[in-house]
Amino acid sequence: MMPARQQIIPYLFLLPALFLLVVFNLMPTIATLFESMFVISLRSGERVFAGFANYNRIFNDPIFWKSFQVTVVFSLLVNPIQIALALGLAVLINQRAPGIGIFRSIYLLPIAVSLNVTAIVWGLMLDQNSGMVNGILLQLGVARQPFLHSVDQALWSIILIASWIGVPLWSLFILAGLQNIPPPVLEAAKIDGANAWQSFTKITLPLLRRVLAFVLVADTVANFLMFAPILLLTSGGPQLSTNLIMYETYRRGFLYGDLGASAAMLSVMLLIVFIIVGIELYALRGRD
Amino acid sequence: MLPRKPMLVTMLLGILLMLLVPASAQDEPTTITWLTLGWPADYIIEEFEARNPDINVEAEQVGFNDLFAQIQVRLGAGSEVPDVISVDVPLVSGYALRNWLLPLDPVFTGDEVEDWLPAAVNAGSYEGTLYAAPVSTSTQLLFYNKGCFDRAGLMPPDADDRLTWEEIAEIAPQLTFDDDGDGTPDVWGFIWEQMVRIYQLQALPESLGGDAIGEDGLTVDGVINSPEWIEAFTYYYNMFNIWNAAPQGEEFWPADIFETGNICMFVGGPWNIGRFANNPDLGVEWGVSRHPYFADGEPATPTGSWHIGVNANTENIDAATRFVHFISTGEGAELWWRRPGGGDFPAQQSVLAMFATEAEFDELPMSYMRTAADEATVNPRPRAVTVGFLEYEQILQNTFQDIRNGADVEESLNLAVQRIDSEMAKYR
């Protein structure tokens, strides 16, 4: 049994982090839940308690549901794509090959550039009239593509931009996981006659489960909160095809001054993220 | 461990406190912030500061869309800065409803109010109180590049001609040239200057007899998806998507590429007259004619104005109202109108009258300003009066951008109805 004084010490070390967590995460969350129960009178600026009126309003709002739908589709596409590519990339850079050191530095470069700058540069490259991508397509004999201006292509363009940063970032975590796998385990499998695919599916993947669980959860949350490329490139268009819920929340609250509805949307979003993350953690829980 | 020299600590604290307390306000001029667009504001600020040495004006200049967002966020949060804001006039009622603007009636004399165009005073008022002082107003003309007409073997219109939209539809594709044969034109036939803004595009359905908003100032169903709107925006769609006479993609400022000869015609504001007239390097021979209209309808011209208001929460009411008074009346208004590269339409009748009397406007091309002054009187149609103008305008902006880039007209307008309805719900 440790003396009481020593038992306190770990908590003292945790205190600064806990303090920041409370101030920057917990308090805003509670404030949002609180705010979602109020409406602000437009004329007097007075805050009036409204119960679930804001929720009632957004649940009857077709634009909210449309935005919800876009967010779900986006998440269902972007998360598997990013994680599959990140896993592939991590396995690739885990190989010992001549010149791999150079590649390991280059593939990390997108992470070093902020999402905003990346979004703007990709916006220029995907421009319909003067973008580089269309220039290349024209050289290859492919017609100009509208990309961010087309209902069918805009969401995919956003997925591309998000993955440009997301894939190398998450692959970094997976790479760390791969390098944690003790080489003797893989060697033993090889001696037992497992081929590369078998040792990947039977040994590498199960041993990566914890890392993958973290990456999946963190990636899901990051993509649910995707905002900057929408603000900078599409404003939710064309025809609301990229109107992710974070952008709709921003538009309601900060552009149109409807903080109550905005807070209600955020609270719903929070609940959904909570549930999804719970399911993900449950599905990938360690059995060891 | 506590320091052993309490005296030293007290002295240090005292010095720190002195640094924190602001210097006496009486010696320093009062500084006010003016949140506005990127026009040459320094010029008027210098003139104002020379006459009011006790006031410092700092212009915070932002882009078109940013201005609305900044006002919304900062005034909405009850911030005391900016002290003065430039206001796009349809937003006055929304701002006034939320008590963001200081009532300005006591600032101006009866004569000063009478000097403003009555429509501008009305637009700057909400429920009988003036909240934003008129500075400038506007109209639109057709600008064209004579070289393009020569190249296509067509006759350009005269300054007093008024082409129909049907004629524009016929001419524009003939003025579109794909010089390098890559399938994308290098010289485009036509565009609207503010290509996705209701300010400029409202004249299309209105020329066909359509309205901008329902009588209650909130309803858009049956108005912005009416047959007139569908017909008008099908024309707009065709210009970009069927006749391929106007460029799609991101928004841009057409005057920039008109000057390089890559746009042959655009409908734009009279501010371009001064710009082109004062550009010594301009290699384009240009002219203007009246605002187009639909042959079956009547001429309708866009109008709208920039006003200036005071943040209701400002801590510098005196300085802020003095600046607003200066720029919107008398000598200050005239100076603002005469600013280099200006070319606005003043909202003061006394200044407006100078177009007729000043020798500067006797000869081409500056005499086009007189054409514009006259055009401003031809069925000018202000934008919708609604407390939800910000939502209305931004949603329509998205909608027009979608149609421009190939979205179905009826579907897009119906989606706009749905979106605007959903935003207007909070005002009902």
XYZ file of C-alpha atoms in Angstrom:
716
model
C 0.000 0.000 0.000
C 1.359 3.399 -1.037
C 1.192 6.237 1.462
C -1.699 8.648 0.753
C 0.713 11.375 -0.250
C 2.165 9.269 -3.022
C -1.250 8.268 -4.276
C -2.073 11.917 -4.928
C 1.033 12.608 -6.978
C -0.181 11.106 -10.294
C -3.335 13.193 -10.054
C -1.262 16.317 -9.518
C 0.575 15.558 -12.746
C -2.721 15.042 -14.515
C -4.195 18.248 -13.149
C -2.930 20.684 -15.827
C -4.221 18.437 -18.617
C -7.515 17.912 -16.820
C -7.875 21.643 -16.316
C -7.376 22.300 -20.043
C -9.763 19.493 -20.904
C -12.452 21.003 -18.704
C -11.943 24.548 -19.971
C -11.632 23.789 -23.666
C -13.723 20.626 -24.088
C -16.144 20.020 -21.306
C -17.285 23.562 -20.633
C -17.992 24.454 -24.280
C -19.899 21.188 -24.642
C -22.068 21.964 -21.650
C -22.494 25.548 -22.847
C -23.650 24.226 -26.238
C -26.158 21.843 -24.668
C -27.377 24.733 -22.521
C -27.540 27.148 -25.466
C -29.599 24.685 -27.482
C -32.433 25.121 -24.963
C -32.667 28.874 -25.528
C -33.837 31.170 -28.274
C -32.541 34.699 -28.581
C -35.250 37.229 -29.234
C -34.206 38.979 -32.439
C -35.577 42.336 -31.430
C -34.449 42.671 -27.822
C -31.515 40.281 -27.864
C -33.049 38.650 -24.769
C -32.435 34.931 -24.152
C -35.613 33.031 -23.535
C -35.773 29.429 -22.311
C -37.419 27.381 -25.020
C -37.042 23.760 -23.904
C -36.786 21.521 -26.939
C -38.225 24.067 -29.376
C -34.913 24.374 -31.238
C -34.703 20.588 -31.611
C -38.252 20.473 -32.788
C -37.441 23.157 -35.330
C -34.351 21.444 -36.761
C -36.017 18.016 -36.861
C -38.722 19.548 -39.035
C -36.188 21.319 -41.203
C -35.510 19.597 -44.548
C -32.212 21.450 -44.898
C -30.917 19.954 -41.650
C -31.820 16.448 -42.819
C -30.229 17.057 -46.198
C -27.070 18.186 -44.480
C -27.240 15.197 -42.144
C -27.516 12.894 -45.126
C -24.516 14.478 -46.843
C -22.471 14.103 -43.648
C -23.363 10.416 -43.325
C -22.510 9.692 -46.968
C -19.267 11.629 -46.635
C -18.279 9.705 -43.493
C -19.157 6.328 -44.990
C -16.929 7.100 -47.949
C -14.035 9.027 -46.523
C -13.206 6.947 -43.436
C -12.789 3.532 -45.109
C -10.943 5.126 -48.026
C -8.525 6.981 -45.784
C -7.859 4.059 -43.478
C -7.405 1.526 -46.281
C -4.992 3.835 -48.101
C -3.193 4.725 -44.865
C -2.753 1.033 -44.042
C -1.434 0.314 -47.529
C 0.917 3.258 -47.344
C 2.177 2.241 -43.902
C 2.906 -1.309 -45.072
C 4.680 0.115 -48.110
C 6.953 2.427 -46.161
C 7.650 -0.272 -43.603
C 9.507 -2.186 -46.339
C 13.237 -2.065 -46.542
C 14.067 -0.932 -50.027
C 16.753 1.278 -51.536
C 15.778 4.972 -51.335
C 12.889 4.324 -48.927
C 14.326 7.011 -46.611
C 13.659 9.693 -49.224
C 10.126 8.456 -49.801
C 9.473 8.376 -46.057
C 10.277 12.099 -45.878
C 8.325 13.072 -48.988
C 5.084 11.302 -48.161
C 4.864 13.234 -44.892
C 4.997 16.638 -46.565
C 1.194 17.095 -46.877
C 0.926 16.948 -43.077
C 3.328 19.854 -42.756
C 0.997 22.148 -44.734
C -2.123 23.457 -43.000
C -5.508 22.202 -44.145
C -6.517 25.730 -45.169
C -3.527 26.203 -47.448
C -4.005 22.713 -48.849
C -7.669 23.435 -49.554
C -6.895 26.672 -51.366
C -4.100 25.159 -53.447
C -6.293 22.186 -54.390
C -9.088 24.644 -55.195
C -6.768 26.375 -57.661
C -5.586 23.080 -59.126
C -9.147 21.822 -59.598
C -10.383 25.085 -61.157
C -12.571 24.474 -64.159
C -11.037 27.092 -66.440
C -7.429 27.458 -65.395
C -6.717 24.547 -63.043
C -3.677 22.350 -63.449
C -5.669 19.133 -63.203
C -7.833 20.132 -66.150
C -4.718 21.151 -68.039
C -3.351 17.621 -67.615
C -6.699 16.042 -68.514
C -6.863 18.143 -71.703
C -3.383 16.959 -72.678
C -4.611 13.397 -72.205
C -7.615 14.095 -74.405
C -10.130 14.099 -71.539
C -12.749 16.860 -71.480
C -12.650 19.566 -68.816
C -14.200 18.515 -65.524
C -16.143 20.906 -63.281
C -14.935 19.192 -60.050
C -16.013 21.500 -57.200
C -18.826 22.963 -59.313
C -20.571 19.719 -60.088
C -23.160 18.045 -57.877
C -21.645 14.670 -58.765
C -17.981 15.544 -58.308
C -17.837 18.120 -55.499
C -18.083 15.703 -52.565
C -15.461 13.453 -54.148
C -13.200 16.459 -54.590
C -13.577 17.251 -50.885
C -12.771 13.598 -50.061
C -9.655 13.900 -52.196
C -8.522 17.048 -50.383
C -9.275 15.604 -46.949
C -7.415 12.402 -47.795
C -4.416 14.268 -49.156
C -3.617 15.168 -45.545
C -5.486 12.361 -43.795
C -3.811 9.391 -45.463
C -0.182 10.249 -44.611
C -1.187 11.419 -41.141
C -2.973 8.211 -40.179
C -0.383 6.048 -41.897
C 2.152 7.515 -39.487
C 0.248 6.022 -36.540
C -0.187 2.704 -38.303
C 3.505 2.646 -39.173
C 4.326 3.052 -35.489
C 2.039 0.089 -34.797
C 3.708 -1.989 -37.514
C 7.141 -1.295 -36.111
C 5.930 -2.434 -32.700
C 5.229 -5.922 -33.991
C 8.138 -8.084 -32.800
C 10.008 -9.429 -35.865
C 10.354 -12.935 -34.312
C 6.563 -13.375 -34.495
C 6.576 -12.751 -38.231
C 9.661 -14.904 -38.679
C 8.003 -17.742 -36.791
C 5.001 -17.523 -39.101
C 7.310 -17.634 -42.100
C 9.023 -20.743 -40.771
C 5.606 -22.320 -40.222
C 4.959 -21.806 -43.931
C 2.638 -18.762 -43.906
C 2.739 -16.719 -47.113
C 2.866 -12.900 -47.073
C -0.920 -12.511 -47.257
C -1.521 -15.019 -44.487
C 0.981 -13.407 -42.183
C -0.539 -9.991 -42.915
C -4.130 -11.056 -42.197
C -3.434 -13.511 -39.389
C -0.644 -11.728 -37.558
C -0.099 -8.117 -38.590
C -3.738 -7.020 -38.649
C -4.734 -8.567 -35.301
C -1.677 -7.054 -33.659
C -2.577 -3.671 -35.147
C -6.061 -3.772 -33.680
C -5.410 -1.232 -30.933
C -3.722 1.218 -33.284
C -6.453 0.764 -35.873
C -9.104 1.374 -33.223
C -7.470 4.664 -32.329
C -7.051 5.668 -35.978
C -10.628 4.761 -36.816
C -12.059 6.747 -33.930
C -9.818 9.759 -34.442
C -10.427 9.737 -38.194
C -14.190 9.461 -37.767
C -14.242 12.409 -35.398
C -11.920 14.499 -37.581
C -14.052 13.890 -40.649
C -17.310 14.562 -38.851
C -15.868 17.931 -37.932
C -14.617 18.686 -41.469
C -15.152 22.402 -42.039
C -12.334 24.448 -43.586
C -12.403 23.073 -47.163
C -16.168 23.572 -47.286
C -15.935 27.151 -46.077
C -13.066 27.960 -48.416
C -14.106 26.095 -51.540
C -17.786 25.238 -51.889
C -19.847 27.013 -49.209
C -21.809 23.767 -49.032
C -22.711 23.807 -52.742
C -23.402 23.041 -55.477
C -27.028 22.376 -54.538
C -26.009 21.560 -50.952
C -24.069 18.509 -52.150
C -21.142 19.312 -49.814
C -23.167 20.933 -47.042
C -21.600 19.005 -44.163
C -23.277 19.494 -40.830
C -20.377 21.487 -39.352
C -20.715 24.032 -42.126
C -24.500 24.188 -41.758
C -23.986 24.745 -38.031
C -21.557 27.577 -38.698
C -23.866 29.147 -41.269
C -26.889 29.019 -38.961
C -25.095 30.259 -35.893
C -22.557 32.749 -37.094
C -23.787 33.962 -40.449
C -27.517 33.976 -39.846
C -27.396 34.589 -36.093
C -29.584 31.596 -35.168
C -27.462 30.337 -32.280
C -30.212 28.182 -30.769
C -30.709 26.087 -33.902
C -26.967 25.920 -34.424
C -26.393 24.642 -30.876
C -29.184 22.097 -31.266
C -27.582 20.770 -34.461
C -24.216 20.541 -32.718
C -25.728 18.657 -29.794
C -27.380 16.147 -32.125
C -24.080 15.781 -33.928
C -22.253 15.237 -30.647
C -24.640 12.469 -29.680
C -24.212 10.762 -33.046
C -20.417 10.943 -32.906
C -20.599 9.526 -29.404
C -22.695 6.569 -30.534
C -20.565 5.841 -33.603
C -17.318 6.027 -31.665
C -18.836 3.713 -29.038
C -19.745 1.173 -31.718
C -16.296 1.422 -33.291
C -14.527 0.913 -29.979
C -16.781 -2.025 -29.165
C -16.168 -3.651 -32.533
C -12.396 -3.294 -32.235
C -12.112 -4.008 -28.526
C -9.082 -6.022 -27.507
C -9.805 -9.627 -26.615
C -6.366 -10.157 -25.142
C 9.839 31.195 -1.049
C 8.742 34.805 -0.581
C 11.091 37.581 -1.678
C 12.691 39.399 1.183
C 12.336 42.882 -0.251
C 8.646 43.827 -0.134
C 9.531 47.433 -1.042
C 11.075 46.380 -4.341
C 8.098 44.189 -5.167
C 5.640 47.013 -4.443
C 7.596 49.370 -6.676
C 7.717 46.865 -9.506
C 3.999 46.241 -9.216
C 3.395 49.988 -9.258
C 5.380 50.396 -12.484
C 3.499 47.485 -14.020
C 0.163 49.066 -13.120
C 1.198 52.394 -14.623
C 2.005 50.633 -17.862
C -1.387 48.996 -17.914
C -3.455 52.135 -17.293
C -4.030 53.928 -20.616
C -2.556 57.353 -21.094
C -4.851 60.288 -20.473
C -7.474 60.347 -23.201
C -7.420 64.128 -23.526
C -4.050 64.438 -25.233
C -4.540 61.573 -27.626
C -6.987 61.758 -30.540
C -9.926 59.381 -30.324
C -9.433 56.444 -32.658
C -12.415 54.977 -34.432
C -12.525 51.925 -36.685
C -14.420 51.884 -39.966
C -15.246 48.418 -41.289
C -15.643 48.794 -45.019
C -14.831 47.488 -48.486
C -11.543 47.747 -50.331
C -12.147 51.118 -51.969
C -9.574 53.909 -51.573
C -10.624 54.906 -48.074
C -7.342 56.627 -47.150
C -8.240 59.597 -49.280
C -11.425 60.498 -47.427
C -9.858 59.638 -44.069
C -7.024 62.103 -44.674
C -9.491 64.825 -45.600
C -11.592 64.089 -42.520
C -8.638 63.958 -40.137
C -7.295 67.255 -41.504
C -10.589 68.891 -40.513
C -10.946 66.917 -37.252
C -7.524 66.635 -35.660
C -9.047 65.142 -32.495
C -10.177 62.017 -34.354
C -8.196 59.190 -35.899
C -9.972 56.924 -38.363
C -8.668 53.472 -39.065
C -10.155 51.666 -42.022
C -10.515 47.921 -41.700
C -10.994 46.869 -45.297
C -12.344 43.458 -46.220
C -13.806 41.715 -49.261
C -17.450 41.753 -50.294
C -18.589 38.509 -48.661
C -16.339 38.965 -45.637
C -17.909 42.320 -44.844
C -21.338 40.765 -44.238
C -19.939 37.870 -42.237
C -17.800 40.204 -40.085
C -20.681 42.531 -39.332
C -22.852 39.565 -38.462
C -20.310 38.001 -36.141
C -18.906 41.133 -34.478
C -22.027 43.224 -34.068
C -23.987 40.091 -33.254
C -21.602 39.456 -30.362
C -22.184 42.993 -29.049
C -18.610 44.125 -29.760
C -17.914 47.867 -29.443
C -15.612 47.830 -32.486
C -15.889 48.540 -35.361
C -17.348 51.952 -34.517
C -18.521 52.694 -38.039
C -19.637 50.217 -40.695
C -20.424 50.439 -44.378
C -23.870 48.969 -44.919
C -25.280 47.410 -48.056
C -28.681 48.996 -47.884
C -31.061 45.987 -47.957
C -29.428 44.822 -44.729
C -30.495 47.924 -42.810
C -33.803 46.489 -41.607
C -32.175 43.280 -40.385
C -29.492 45.218 -38.496
C -32.005 47.717 -37.096
C -34.338 44.941 -35.941
C -31.473 43.482 -33.927
C -30.556 46.912 -32.487
C -27.091 46.802 -33.953
C -27.187 50.337 -35.362
C -27.422 53.692 -33.648
C -30.466 55.774 -34.680
C -29.080 58.688 -36.695
C -31.993 61.161 -36.864
C -30.432 63.659 -34.397
C -27.207 63.737 -36.420
C -28.634 65.380 -39.537
C -30.507 68.629 -40.201
C -33.741 68.708 -42.190
C -31.934 70.239 -45.158
C -29.344 67.488 -45.157
C -32.015 64.817 -45.136
C -33.870 66.567 -47.956
C -30.732 66.674 -50.062
C -30.569 62.870 -50.145
C -32.529 60.971 -52.776
C -35.837 60.087 -51.077
C -35.516 56.439 -52.089
C -32.111 56.270 -50.390
C -33.461 57.789 -47.159
C -36.296 55.262 -47.187
C -33.945 52.391 -47.774
C -31.702 53.503 -44.895
C -34.634 53.732 -42.483
C -36.498 51.134 -40.482
C -39.905 51.849 -38.966
C -39.492 55.573 -39.616
C -36.049 55.953 -38.022
C -32.868 56.550 -40.006
C -30.244 53.926 -39.132
C -27.796 54.271 -42.009
C -26.890 57.448 -43.871
C -26.888 57.273 -47.686
C -23.492 57.648 -49.344
C -23.849 56.383 -52.869
C -26.356 54.763 -55.147
C -25.968 52.858 -58.392
C -27.258 51.752 -61.755
C -26.041 49.428 -64.512
C -25.044 49.813 -68.153
C -23.909 47.532 -70.961
C -20.156 47.901 -71.595
C -18.737 46.582 -74.838
C -15.452 46.209 -76.670
C -15.725 47.810 -80.127
C -12.907 45.631 -81.488
C -14.990 42.490 -80.919
C -17.880 43.921 -82.915
C -15.496 44.834 -85.761
C -14.022 41.324 -85.701
C -17.473 39.753 -85.945
C -18.595 42.264 -88.559
C -21.348 43.648 -86.329
C -22.401 47.215 -85.539
C -21.994 48.182 -81.866
C -24.970 49.910 -80.213
C -25.077 53.649 -79.443
C -25.032 55.012 -75.924
C -28.770 55.591 -76.031
C -29.677 52.246 -77.621
C -31.237 49.606 -75.432
C -30.642 46.071 -76.710
C -33.065 43.300 -75.803
C -31.821 40.201 -74.024
C -32.858 38.302 -77.136
C -30.467 40.440 -79.196
C -27.702 39.867 -76.630
C -28.316 36.114 -76.955
C -27.819 36.433 -80.694
C -24.744 38.664 -80.548
C -22.879 37.103 -77.591
C -22.034 33.758 -79.263
C -20.770 35.676 -82.313
C -18.417 37.602 -80.027
C -17.054 34.399 -78.490
C -13.768 33.273 -80.042
C -11.750 30.114 -79.495
C -8.438 31.340 -80.910
C -6.250 28.384 -79.984
C -8.863 25.795 -80.928
C -8.689 23.899 -77.616
C -12.460 23.816 -77.284
C -12.550 26.563 -74.638
C -13.088 30.154 -75.780
C -10.278 32.615 -75.165
C -12.529 35.607 -75.741
C -15.985 35.420 -74.193
C -19.075 37.171 -75.527
C -20.865 38.299 -72.421
C -21.126 38.267 -68.623
C -22.870 40.021 -65.767
C -20.404 41.973 -63.621
C -21.788 40.622 -60.327
C -22.474 37.302 -61.995
C -24.205 35.532 -59.123
C -25.693 38.418 -57.124
C -29.349 39.261 -56.807
C -28.453 42.971 -57.028
C -27.688 42.550 -60.675
C -29.790 39.531 -61.663
C -33.080 40.653 -60.163
C -33.559 42.878 -63.218
C -33.995 39.717 -65.340
C -37.243 38.390 -63.798
C -38.397 41.936 -63.070
C -38.138 42.833 -66.724
C -40.636 39.993 -67.285
C -42.923 41.272 -64.529
C -41.650 39.039 -61.715
C -41.236 40.133 -58.103
C -38.317 39.814 -55.700
C -40.181 38.673 -52.594
C -43.731 38.213 -51.290
C -45.656 41.145 -49.832
C -44.958 40.078 -46.250
C -41.212 40.362 -46.901
C -40.699 36.706 -45.937
C -42.492 34.517 -48.483
C -40.572 33.312 -51.525
C -42.630 30.290 -52.612
C -44.483 31.216 -55.784
C -42.223 34.272 -56.173
C -38.683 33.103 -56.864
C -39.918 29.912 -58.517
C -42.605 31.701 -60.554
C -42.784 31.303 -64.348
C -41.076 34.715 -64.729
C -38.113 33.603 -62.630
C -37.880 30.264 -64.382
C -37.919 31.961 -67.778
C -35.375 34.591 -66.702
C -32.973 32.084 -65.186
C -33.338 29.687 -68.074
C -32.008 32.551 -70.175
C -29.190 32.940 -67.648
C -28.528 29.164 -67.714
C -28.427 29.141 -71.507
C -25.899 31.967 -71.646
C -23.400 29.834 -69.670
C -24.418 26.299 -70.588
C -26.069 26.225 -74.015
C -24.785 29.201 -75.978
C -21.415 28.893 -74.189
C -20.971 32.638 -74.495
C -20.060 33.273 -70.846
C -17.439 31.587 -68.646
C -18.370 29.201 -65.828
C -16.362 28.365 -62.719
C -15.286 30.621 -59.882
C -16.567 34.163 -59.542
C -14.271 36.848 -60.912
C -14.361 40.578 -61.623
C -15.126 40.991 -65.354
C -13.613 44.486 -65.711
C -10.205 42.905 -65.150
C -10.496 40.678 -68.190
C -12.476 43.242 -70.204
C -9.316 45.345 -69.994
C -7.256 42.491 -71.437
C -9.761 42.037 -74.259
C -11.025 38.624 -73.099
C -14.626 39.682 -72.483
C -16.514 41.509 -75.219
C -19.611 42.699 -73.345
C -20.643 42.941 -69.736
C -23.423 44.574 -67.813
C -21.782 46.536 -65.017
C -21.810 49.637 -62.847
C -20.856 53.196 -63.841
C -17.763 52.890 -61.646
C -16.194 51.187 -64.667
C -16.457 54.390 -66.705
C -13.913 56.190 -64.529
C -11.788 53.071 -64.313
C -11.501 52.595 -68.083
C -11.273 56.338 -68.818
C -8.375 56.748 -66.395
C -6.436 53.680 -67.495
C -3.660 54.985 -69.777
C -2.597 51.451 -70.736
C -6.043 50.303 -71.783
C -5.702 48.803 -75.235
C -9.433 48.301 -75.680
C -11.736 50.677 -77.514
C -14.961 50.628 -75.563
C -18.438 52.070 -75.357
C -21.622 51.782 -73.359
C -25.324 51.415 -74.013
C -28.431 51.144 -71.874
C -29.316 48.195 -69.640
C -30.872 45.352 -71.717
C -34.454 44.126 -71.271
C -36.685 41.283 -72.493
C -38.568 42.129 -75.686
C -41.877 40.979 -74.187
C -41.280 42.855 -70.960
C -40.259 46.341 -69.911
C -36.889 47.867 -69.046
C -35.969 47.410 -65.382
C -32.631 48.554 -63.979
C -30.858 47.411 -60.817
C -30.322 49.982 -58.127
C -28.984 49.848 -54.617
C -26.727 51.856 -52.478
C -23.999 51.902 -49.916
C -24.853 53.539 -46.647
C -22.853 54.170 -43.516
C -23.933 53.462 -39.969
C -22.701 53.587 -36.383
C -22.374 50.519 -34.178
C -24.964 50.880 -31.389
C -22.378 49.643 -28.893
C -19.596 52.041 -29.853
C -17.777 53.828 -27.051
C -17.062 56.754 -29.375
C -20.510 57.970 -30.381
C -19.397 61.564 -30.946
C -16.396 60.735 -33.141
C -18.279 58.031 -35.045
C -21.306 60.197 -35.826
C -19.066 63.089 -36.881
C -17.338 60.842 -39.401
C -20.641 59.468 -40.686
C -21.994 63.010 -41.002
C -18.894 64.129 -42.893
C -18.885 61.396 -45.520
C -22.623 61.446 -46.188
C -23.311 65.185 -46.479
C -22.023 68.399 -48.062
C -18.324 68.847 -48.657
C -17.386 65.359 -47.423
C -19.893 63.688 -49.728
C -18.544 65.669 -52.658
C -14.965 64.719 -51.742
C -15.952 61.062 -51.530
C -17.585 61.277 -54.940
C -14.477 62.929 -56.399
C -12.089 60.402 -54.911
C -9.532 59.112 -57.418
C -10.871 56.083 -59.245
C -14.349 56.749 -57.822
C -17.249 56.869 -60.201
C -20.077 56.073 -57.813
C -23.380 57.689 -57.996
C -23.716 60.085 -55.074
C -26.918 59.805 -53.033
C -26.968 63.587 -52.485
C -28.989 65.543 -55.045
C -26.637 68.519 -54.747
C -23.682 66.332 -55.723
C -25.656 64.400 -58.323
C -26.444 67.721 -60.050
C -22.718 68.187 -60.725
C -22.854 65.588 -63.490
C -24.870 68.077 -65.542
C -22.764 71.142 -64.774
C -19.160 69.935 -64.534
C -17.158 70.346 -67.741
C -15.412 67.047 -66.991
C -18.536 65.240 -68.176
C -18.930 67.143 -71.464
C -16.803 64.802 -73.527
C -16.500 61.090 -74.177
C -15.919 58.820 -72.415
C -16.742 60.637 -69.146
C -19.989 61.866 -70.684
C -21.183 58.266 -70.327
C -21.673 59.215 -66.676
C -24.550 61.415 -67.874
C -26.002 58.411 -69.708
C -25.741 56.502 -66.454
C -27.323 59.343 -64.463
C -30.274 59.233 -66.826
C -30.431 55.424 -66.806
C -30.700 55.540 -63.012
C -34.154 57.085 -63.478
C -35.492 54.319 -65.795
C -37.630 51.979 -63.684
C -34.968 51.488 -60.978
C -35.765 48.366 -58.950
C -34.340 48.176 -55.429
C -33.671 44.806 -53.858
C -36.184 43.007 -51.682
C -37.101 44.669 -48.400
C -36.863 41.920 -45.801
C -35.379 41.477 -42.336
C -33.898 38.235 -43.642
C -32.060 39.823 -46.570
C -28.705 38.325 -45.634
C -30.075 34.782 -45.798
C -32.127 35.573 -48.909
C -29.169 37.052 -50.763
C -26.628 34.395 -49.811
C -28.880 31.468 -50.623
C -29.743 33.022 -53.980
C -26.047 33.619 -54.584
C -25.395 29.876 -54.109
C -28.367 29.129 -56.346
C -27.236 31.349 -59.215
C -23.732 29.935 -58.948
C -25.201 26.432 -59.252
C -27.325 27.363 -62.274
C -24.351 29.077 -63.870
C -22.367 25.870 -63.489
C -25.024 23.674 -65.018
C -27.612 22.843 -62.335
C -31.227 22.466 -63.428
C -33.030 25.824 -63.214
C -36.385 24.761 -61.776
C -34.827 22.307 -59.338
C -32.355 24.934 -58.126
C -34.991 27.610 -57.628
C -37.209 25.158 -55.729
C -34.303 24.215 -53.504
C -33.707 27.936 -52.884
C -37.361 28.289 -51.820
C -36.908 25.439 -49.377
C -33.706 26.901 -47.963
C -34.972 30.475 -47.652
C -38.221 29.252 -46.055
C -36.234 27.325 -43.515
C -34.169 30.429 -42.609
C -37.133 32.808 -42.570
C -38.934 30.590 -40.043
C -37.168 32.393 -37.200
C -38.602 35.762 -38.241
C -42.198 34.590 -38.380
